[in-house]
Each structure stands twice: as C-alpha cells, then as structure tokens.
C-alpha cells in the first residue's frame, strides 16, 4: 500500500521476538508501530516528524506500562501499583 505521494503506507517485519507493523504518514515517517518485545506486545505512537511520544506495553514483570514524552524526549511513565 502506498500514499498518493508514493510513500509506503505499511511496513511489516519479523525479528527474533516476533512480528511488527509500522504505519507511515504521507511523508514516509512511521507514526504508529505495533510490535512484540521480550516482555510482550507494545504499541508506539510518534509525532509527524517521527519522534516517539507514546509507548504502551508490558514491563519485565508482566505489568502494563504507559510512557508519554514531549517532542524533546522528556516525559513520564505510568505503572500499576501503590
């Protein structure tokens, strides 16, 4: 699949941890990435310039974790627990 600009719309890959899929914007930057990690599944969202701003996935203990960043890479992590 390609955008009207001719850029690819989807990337599909496989590595030692399983499959992954990347969705591209019209400029060719990956803005949504769905993958397997060593701890489970994960989803990353990037801004229009390709910088990761959100990541949702499992931590090494099997708990959920949400990380949110600003465009300069500064941010917070939300994890379950007291």
Short mmCIF file of C-alpha atoms in Angstrom, two decimals:
data_model
loop_
_atom_site.label_atom_id
_atom_site.label_comp_id
_atom_site.label_asym_id
_atom_site.label_seq_id
_atom_site.Cartn_x
_atom_site.Cartn_y
_atom_site.Cartn_z
CA UNK A 1 0.00 0.00 0.00
CA UNK A 2 1.25 3.47 -0.82
CA UNK A 3 0.09 7.01 -0.16
CA UNK A 4 -0.77 9.31 -3.06
CA UNK A 5 2.74 10.77 -2.54
CA UNK A 6 4.17 7.37 -3.49
CA UNK A 7 5.44 6.68 0.05
CA UNK A 8 4.81 3.28 1.61
CA UNK A 9 1.85 3.18 3.99
CA UNK A 10 2.74 0.00 5.89
CA UNK A 11 5.92 -1.82 6.90
CA UNK A 12 5.78 -5.44 8.05
CA UNK A 13 8.78 -7.07 9.63
CA UNK A 14 9.95 -10.06 11.62
CA UNK A 15 12.77 -10.28 14.16
CA UNK A 16 13.86 -12.67 16.91
CA UNK A 17 10.91 -11.58 19.11
CA UNK A 18 8.16 -11.91 16.52
CA UNK A 19 6.38 -9.72 14.02
CA UNK A 20 5.96 -5.97 13.79
CA UNK A 21 3.95 -3.49 11.75
CA UNK A 22 4.61 0.15 11.12
CA UNK A 23 2.11 2.63 9.72
CA UNK A 24 3.59 5.56 7.81
CA UNK A 25 2.30 9.10 7.26
CA UNK A 26 2.31 10.66 3.77
CA UNK A 27 5.91 11.85 4.32
CA UNK A 28 7.11 8.29 4.93
CA UNK A 29 7.68 8.65 8.70
CA UNK A 30 6.49 5.74 10.86
CA UNK A 31 3.84 7.21 13.17
CA UNK A 32 2.35 4.02 14.62
CA UNK A 33 4.37 0.91 15.43
CA UNK A 34 2.93 -2.36 16.73
CA UNK A 35 5.45 -4.96 17.82
CA UNK A 36 6.41 -7.86 20.04
CA UNK A 37 9.02 -7.23 22.71
CA UNK A 38 10.85 -9.58 25.04
CA UNK A 39 8.13 -8.81 27.64
CA UNK A 40 5.01 -8.97 25.43
CA UNK A 41 3.30 -6.70 22.93
CA UNK A 42 3.82 -2.99 22.50
CA UNK A 43 2.41 -0.01 20.65
CA UNK A 44 4.32 3.20 19.95
CA UNK A 45 2.95 6.44 18.54
CA UNK A 46 5.17 9.11 17.00
CA UNK A 47 4.55 12.72 16.08
CA UNK A 48 4.63 13.89 12.45
CA UNK A 49 8.44 14.11 12.46
CA UNK A 50 8.84 10.50 13.61
CA UNK A 51 9.74 11.14 17.26
CA UNK A 52 8.18 8.62 19.69
CA UNK A 53 5.76 10.38 22.05
CA UNK A 54 3.72 7.46 23.49
CA UNK A 55 4.61 3.85 24.24
CA UNK A 56 2.23 1.27 25.72
CA UNK A 57 3.50 -2.19 26.63
CA UNK A 58 4.41 -4.68 29.31
CA UNK A 59 7.33 -4.38 31.71
CA UNK A 60 9.66 -7.24 32.64
CA UNK A 61 7.30 -8.34 35.44
CA UNK A 62 4.26 -8.66 33.14
CA UNK A 63 2.64 -5.42 34.31
CA UNK A 64 1.27 -2.76 31.98
CA UNK A 65 3.28 0.41 31.42
CA UNK A 66 2.44 3.66 29.63
CA UNK A 67 5.15 6.18 28.79
CA UNK A 68 4.43 9.65 27.38
CA UNK A 69 7.09 12.06 26.12
CA UNK A 70 7.23 15.56 24.74
CA UNK A 71 8.94 16.12 21.38
CA UNK A 72 12.30 16.56 23.16
CA UNK A 73 12.14 13.10 24.77
CA UNK A 74 11.25 14.22 28.29
CA UNK A 75 8.29 12.53 29.91
CA UNK A 76 6.75 10.25 32.49
CA UNK A 77 6.00 6.57 32.95
CA UNK A 78 2.72 5.31 34.44
CA UNK A 79 2.88 1.85 36.03
CA UNK A 80 0.36 -0.03 38.19
CA UNK A 81 0.88 -0.21 41.92
CA UNK A 82 0.69 1.87 45.05
#
